[in-house]
Amino acid sequence: MGYAEVNGLRLWYEVHGSGRPLVLLHGGYGTTGMFDPILPALTTRRRVIAVDLQGHGRTADIDRPLRYESMADDVAALLRNLNVAEADLLGYSLGGGVALRAAIGHPGLVRRLVLVSTPFRRRGWYPEVLAAMAAQDERAGERMRGTPAHERYARIAPRPEDWPRLWAKTGELLRREYDWSAEVAAGTVPTLLVYADADSIPVTHMAEFFGLLGGGHRDAGGDGADRPVSRLAVLPGLTHHDIVASPALPAVVLPFLTHQVRAPQ
């Protein structure tokens, strides 16, 4: 574990286990530690590369706005620095947006993609979630002092005083409109969508996302020959906030990463 110099950023990363590389990208205000509960299951079959994104955890912020695209470029640059020609990516929430943009912008680097609780357009969140995102700013960050997320940040961040700045820059990112439907539909990277059944994203959006990936348009047939390359999993009894720590997550992720892809006939 340590730092890589990429795109003017000192990007913190950790490597665990051995095997085909799997990159983990955390959610907003999180760190690599967000994946600690499922790390043992993932490292039984994978060389896990976990990253602290710009301004998060051990990666100090720089004079650059937070953008899904630039953070995806950081991940791609890290993989090249590590001489990783191809990797699987798993991103959760904010990190899912980064992972998706990495697959769109750097498709040759991404073998398979796992998106956990991730929409393909900003309006894919419930209205009340969008309202909460719109209210994120420095004052909201000050109100969050003393929470577990802040205490973790204060312990490991190179500049703990940047906590309000992270909230301001994240809020600015989350207020920006985006719709990646055309790029998703044109993509070729096999993708697993994973959601909680009580997620912050409506089931209708999950189905629409799966449809853009070629799923849900027809019966797979008795032999499964018309099964789509991509897959959809909705995990019961979970929410947007606890899905990433659930043992149900690696239970659906690992089979997807290891099964042989067969294009529909």
CSV table of C-alpha atoms in Angstrom, one decimal:
chain,number,residue,atom,x,y,z
A,1,MET,CA,0.0,0.0,0.0
A,2,GLY,CA,1.1,3.5,-0.7
A,3,TYR,CA,0.8,6.4,-3.1
A,4,ALA,CA,1.0,6.7,-6.8
A,5,GLU,CA,1.6,10.0,-8.6
A,6,VAL,CA,-1.1,10.3,-11.2
A,7,ASN,CA,-2.5,13.4,-13.0
A,8,GLY,CA,-1.0,15.8,-10.4
A,9,LEU,CA,-2.6,13.7,-7.5
A,10,ARG,CA,-0.9,11.6,-4.8
A,11,LEU,CA,-3.4,8.7,-5.1
A,12,TRP,CA,-3.6,6.3,-2.2
A,13,TYR,CA,-4.1,2.6,-3.0
A,14,GLU,CA,-3.9,-0.7,-1.2
A,15,VAL,CA,-3.3,-4.2,-2.6
A,16,HIS,CA,-4.6,-7.3,-0.9
A,17,GLY,CA,-4.6,-10.9,-2.0
A,18,SER,CA,-3.5,-12.4,-5.3
A,19,GLY,CA,-5.0,-13.4,-8.7
A,20,ARG,CA,-6.7,-11.4,-11.4
A,21,PRO,CA,-6.9,-7.7,-10.4
A,22,LEU,CA,-10.2,-6.3,-9.0
A,23,VAL,CA,-10.3,-2.5,-8.3
A,24,LEU,CA,-12.6,-1.3,-5.5
A,25,LEU,CA,-14.0,2.3,-5.6
A,26,HIS,CA,-15.7,3.5,-2.5
A,27,GLY,CA,-18.8,5.7,-2.1
A,28,GLY,CA,-19.0,9.4,-1.2
A,29,TYR,CA,-17.1,10.6,1.9
A,30,GLY,CA,-15.8,7.0,2.2
A,31,THR,CA,-12.4,5.3,2.0
A,32,THR,CA,-10.9,1.9,1.1
A,33,GLY,CA,-12.0,0.8,4.6
A,34,MET,CA,-15.7,0.8,3.4
A,35,PHE,CA,-14.9,-2.6,1.8
A,36,ASP,CA,-13.3,-4.1,4.9
A,37,PRO,CA,-16.4,-6.4,5.8
A,38,ILE,CA,-16.3,-8.1,2.3
A,39,LEU,CA,-12.5,-7.9,1.7
A,40,PRO,CA,-11.8,-11.5,3.0
A,41,ALA,CA,-14.3,-13.0,0.6
A,42,LEU,CA,-13.0,-11.1,-2.4
A,43,THR,CA,-9.3,-11.8,-1.7
A,44,THR,CA,-9.9,-15.5,-1.8
A,45,ARG,CA,-10.0,-15.3,-5.6
A,46,ARG,CA,-8.8,-11.8,-6.5
A,47,ARG,CA,-5.8,-9.4,-6.2
A,48,VAL,CA,-7.8,-6.5,-4.8
A,49,ILE,CA,-6.6,-2.9,-5.5
A,50,ALA,CA,-8.6,-0.5,-3.3
A,51,VAL,CA,-8.3,3.2,-4.0
A,52,ASP,CA,-9.0,6.4,-2.0
A,53,LEU,CA,-10.5,8.8,-4.6
A,54,GLN,CA,-9.5,12.5,-4.9
A,55,GLY,CA,-10.1,14.3,-1.6
A,56,HIS,CA,-11.2,11.2,0.2
A,57,GLY,CA,-9.4,9.2,2.9
A,58,ARG,CA,-5.6,9.3,2.5
A,59,THR,CA,-5.7,11.0,-0.9
A,60,ALA,CA,-5.4,14.8,-0.4
A,61,ASP,CA,-7.5,17.1,-2.6
A,62,ILE,CA,-5.9,19.2,-5.4
A,63,ASP,CA,-7.0,22.3,-7.2
A,64,ARG,CA,-9.4,20.5,-9.5
A,65,PRO,CA,-13.1,20.0,-9.3
A,66,LEU,CA,-14.5,16.6,-8.4
A,67,ARG,CA,-15.7,15.0,-11.7
A,68,TYR,CA,-16.5,11.4,-12.4
A,69,GLU,CA,-14.5,11.6,-15.6
A,70,SER,CA,-11.3,12.9,-14.0
A,71,MET,CA,-11.4,10.4,-11.1
A,72,ALA,CA,-11.9,7.7,-13.7
A,73,ASP,CA,-8.8,8.9,-15.5
A,74,ASP,CA,-6.9,8.7,-12.2
A,75,VAL,CA,-7.9,5.1,-11.8
A,76,ALA,CA,-6.8,4.3,-15.4
A,77,ALA,CA,-3.5,6.0,-14.7
A,78,LEU,CA,-3.0,4.1,-11.5
A,79,LEU,CA,-3.5,0.8,-13.4
A,80,ARG,CA,-1.0,1.7,-16.0
A,81,ASN,CA,1.5,2.7,-13.3
A,82,LEU,CA,1.0,-0.7,-11.7
A,83,ASN,CA,1.5,-2.4,-15.2
A,84,VAL,CA,-2.1,-3.8,-15.0
A,85,ALA,CA,-3.2,-4.2,-18.6
A,86,GLU,CA,-6.8,-5.2,-17.7
A,87,ALA,CA,-8.8,-5.3,-14.5
A,88,ASP,CA,-12.3,-5.9,-13.2
A,89,LEU,CA,-13.8,-2.8,-11.5
A,90,LEU,CA,-16.3,-2.7,-8.7
A,91,GLY,CA,-17.7,0.7,-7.7
A,92,TYR,CA,-20.3,1.6,-5.1
A,93,SER,CA,-22.5,4.8,-5.4
A,94,LEU,CA,-20.1,7.7,-6.1
A,95,GLY,CA,-17.4,5.1,-6.9
A,96,GLY,CA,-19.9,3.4,-9.2
A,97,GLY,CA,-20.1,6.5,-11.3
A,98,VAL,CA,-16.3,6.6,-11.4
A,99,ALA,CA,-16.1,3.0,-12.4
A,100,LEU,CA,-18.8,3.5,-15.2
A,101,ARG,CA,-16.9,6.4,-16.6
A,102,ALA,CA,-13.7,4.4,-16.5
A,103,ALA,CA,-15.4,1.7,-18.6
A,104,ILE,CA,-16.7,4.3,-21.0
A,105,GLY,CA,-13.4,6.3,-21.3
A,106,HIS,CA,-11.0,3.4,-21.0
A,107,PRO,CA,-12.8,0.3,-22.2
A,108,GLY,CA,-9.6,-1.6,-23.0
A,109,LEU,CA,-8.6,-1.5,-19.4
A,110,VAL,CA,-11.8,-2.8,-18.0
A,111,ARG,CA,-12.5,-6.6,-18.3
A,112,ARG,CA,-15.7,-6.7,-16.3
A,113,LEU,CA,-17.7,-4.0,-14.4
A,114,VAL,CA,-19.7,-4.2,-11.2
A,115,LEU,CA,-21.9,-1.2,-10.3
A,116,VAL,CA,-23.4,-1.3,-6.9
A,117,SER,CA,-26.2,1.2,-6.1
A,118,THR,CA,-25.3,3.3,-9.2
A,119,PRO,CA,-27.6,5.2,-11.6
A,120,PHE,CA,-26.7,6.0,-15.2
A,121,ARG,CA,-28.3,9.5,-15.0
A,122,ARG,CA,-28.6,12.0,-12.2
A,123,ARG,CA,-32.4,11.8,-12.2
A,124,GLY,CA,-32.1,8.1,-11.4
A,125,TRP,CA,-32.1,8.8,-7.7
A,126,TYR,CA,-35.3,9.3,-5.8
A,127,PRO,CA,-36.4,13.0,-5.6
A,128,GLU,CA,-35.8,13.1,-1.8
A,129,VAL,CA,-32.2,11.8,-2.4
A,130,LEU,CA,-31.6,14.4,-5.0
A,131,ALA,CA,-32.8,17.1,-2.6
A,132,ALA,CA,-30.4,15.9,0.1
A,133,MET,CA,-27.6,15.9,-2.5
A,134,ALA,CA,-28.4,19.4,-3.5
A,135,ALA,CA,-28.0,20.6,0.1
A,136,GLN,CA,-24.5,19.3,0.5
A,137,ASP,CA,-22.1,22.2,1.1
A,138,GLU,CA,-19.5,23.4,3.7
A,139,ARG,CA,-22.2,24.0,6.3
A,140,ALA,CA,-23.5,20.5,5.9
A,141,GLY,CA,-20.0,19.2,6.4
A,142,GLU,CA,-19.7,21.2,9.6
A,143,ARG,CA,-22.9,19.6,10.9
A,144,MET,CA,-21.4,16.2,10.1
A,145,ARG,CA,-18.4,16.6,12.5
A,146,GLY,CA,-18.3,13.9,15.0
A,147,THR,CA,-20.0,11.3,12.8
A,148,PRO,CA,-18.2,8.0,12.1
A,149,ALA,CA,-17.4,9.2,8.6
A,150,HIS,CA,-15.8,12.4,9.9
A,151,GLU,CA,-13.9,10.6,12.7
A,152,ARG,CA,-12.4,8.2,10.1
A,153,TYR,CA,-11.5,11.1,7.9
A,154,ALA,CA,-9.9,13.0,10.8
A,155,ARG,CA,-7.7,10.0,11.6
A,156,ILE,CA,-6.3,9.4,8.2
A,157,ALA,CA,-6.6,12.4,5.9
A,158,PRO,CA,-3.4,14.3,5.1
A,159,ARG,CA,-5.2,17.5,5.8
A,160,PRO,CA,-8.1,16.9,8.2
A,161,GLU,CA,-9.1,20.6,7.9
A,162,ASP,CA,-10.3,19.9,4.3
A,163,TRP,CA,-13.5,18.1,5.6
A,164,PRO,CA,-15.8,21.1,4.8
A,165,ARG,CA,-14.1,21.5,1.4
A,166,LEU,CA,-14.8,17.9,0.6
A,167,TRP,CA,-18.5,18.5,1.2
A,168,ALA,CA,-18.6,21.6,-0.9
A,169,LYS,CA,-16.9,20.0,-3.8
A,170,THR,CA,-18.9,16.8,-3.5
A,171,GLY,CA,-22.1,18.9,-3.4
A,172,GLU,CA,-21.1,20.7,-6.5
A,173,LEU,CA,-20.5,17.4,-8.3
A,174,LEU,CA,-23.8,15.9,-7.2
A,175,ARG,CA,-25.8,19.0,-8.4
A,176,ARG,CA,-24.5,18.6,-12.0
A,177,GLU,CA,-26.9,17.0,-14.4
A,178,TYR,CA,-25.7,14.0,-16.4
A,179,ASP,CA,-27.2,11.3,-18.6
A,180,TRP,CA,-24.9,8.5,-19.8
A,181,SER,CA,-27.7,6.4,-21.4
A,182,ALA,CA,-26.3,6.6,-25.0
A,183,GLU,CA,-22.8,5.7,-23.9
A,184,VAL,CA,-24.1,2.8,-21.7
A,185,ALA,CA,-26.1,1.4,-24.6
A,186,ALA,CA,-23.0,1.6,-26.9
A,187,GLY,CA,-20.7,-0.1,-24.4
A,188,THR,CA,-19.4,-3.6,-24.7
A,189,VAL,CA,-18.0,-4.3,-21.2
A,190,PRO,CA,-19.9,-7.1,-19.4
A,191,THR,CA,-21.6,-5.5,-16.5
A,192,LEU,CA,-23.3,-6.6,-13.3
A,193,LEU,CA,-25.7,-4.2,-11.7
A,194,VAL,CA,-26.3,-4.7,-8.0
A,195,TYR,CA,-29.0,-2.9,-6.0
A,196,ALA,CA,-30.7,-3.3,-2.6
A,197,ASP,CA,-34.5,-3.9,-2.8
A,198,ALA,CA,-34.8,-0.7,-0.6
A,199,ASP,CA,-32.2,1.3,-2.4
A,200,SER,CA,-32.0,5.1,-3.0
A,201,ILE,CA,-32.7,4.3,-6.7
A,202,PRO,CA,-36.2,3.2,-7.9
A,203,VAL,CA,-36.6,-0.3,-9.3
A,204,THR,CA,-37.8,1.3,-12.5
A,205,HIS,CA,-34.4,2.9,-13.0
A,206,MET,CA,-32.7,-0.4,-12.3
A,207,ALA,CA,-34.8,-2.1,-15.0
A,208,GLU,CA,-34.1,0.7,-17.4
A,209,PHE,CA,-30.3,0.5,-16.8
A,210,PHE,CA,-30.4,-3.3,-17.4
A,211,GLY,CA,-32.4,-2.7,-20.6
A,212,LEU,CA,-29.7,-0.4,-21.9
A,213,LEU,CA,-27.2,-3.2,-21.3
A,214,GLY,CA,-29.3,-5.6,-23.4
A,215,GLY,CA,-31.1,-7.3,-20.6
A,216,GLY,CA,-34.9,-7.8,-20.0
A,217,HIS,CA,-35.9,-7.8,-23.7
A,218,ARG,CA,-36.7,-11.4,-24.2
A,219,ASP,CA,-36.8,-14.9,-22.7
A,220,ALA,CA,-33.3,-16.5,-22.4
A,221,GLY,CA,-34.6,-19.8,-23.9
A,222,GLY,CA,-34.5,-23.3,-22.4
A,223,ASP,CA,-30.7,-23.5,-22.8
A,224,GLY,CA,-30.1,-19.9,-21.8
A,225,ALA,CA,-28.6,-19.1,-25.2
A,226,ASP,CA,-30.3,-15.8,-25.3
A,227,ARG,CA,-29.2,-14.7,-21.9
A,228,PRO,CA,-27.7,-11.2,-21.9
A,229,VAL,CA,-24.0,-10.8,-21.3
A,230,SER,CA,-24.7,-8.4,-18.5
A,231,ARG,CA,-26.6,-9.2,-15.3
A,232,LEU,CA,-28.9,-7.7,-12.7
A,233,ALA,CA,-29.1,-8.5,-9.0
A,234,VAL,CA,-31.5,-7.0,-6.5
A,235,LEU,CA,-30.5,-8.1,-3.0
A,236,PRO,CA,-33.3,-8.5,-0.5
A,237,GLY,CA,-33.5,-6.9,2.9
A,238,LEU,CA,-30.8,-4.3,2.3
A,239,THR,CA,-30.6,-0.5,1.7
A,240,HIS,CA,-28.2,1.9,-0.1
A,241,HIS,CA,-26.4,2.3,3.2
A,242,ASP,CA,-25.7,-1.3,4.2
A,243,ILE,CA,-25.4,-3.2,0.9
A,244,VAL,CA,-21.7,-2.7,0.5
A,245,ALA,CA,-21.0,-4.5,3.8
A,246,SER,CA,-23.3,-7.4,3.2
A,247,PRO,CA,-22.0,-10.9,2.6
A,248,ALA,CA,-24.7,-11.1,-0.1
A,249,LEU,CA,-22.6,-8.7,-2.3
A,250,PRO,CA,-19.5,-10.9,-2.9
A,251,ALA,CA,-21.8,-13.9,-3.2
A,252,VAL,CA,-23.2,-12.4,-6.4
A,253,VAL,CA,-20.1,-10.6,-7.5
A,254,LEU,CA,-17.6,-13.5,-7.6
A,255,PRO,CA,-19.7,-15.8,-9.8
A,256,PHE,CA,-20.1,-12.9,-12.3
A,257,LEU,CA,-16.4,-12.3,-12.4
A,258,THR,CA,-15.6,-15.9,-13.0
A,259,HIS,CA,-18.3,-17.2,-15.4
A,260,GLN,CA,-17.6,-17.6,-19.0
A,261,VAL,CA,-19.2,-14.9,-21.1
A,262,ARG,CA,-21.3,-16.1,-24.0
A,263,ALA,CA,-22.9,-13.5,-26.3
A,264,PRO,CA,-26.6,-14.1,-27.1
A,265,GLN,CA,-27.2,-16.0,-30.3
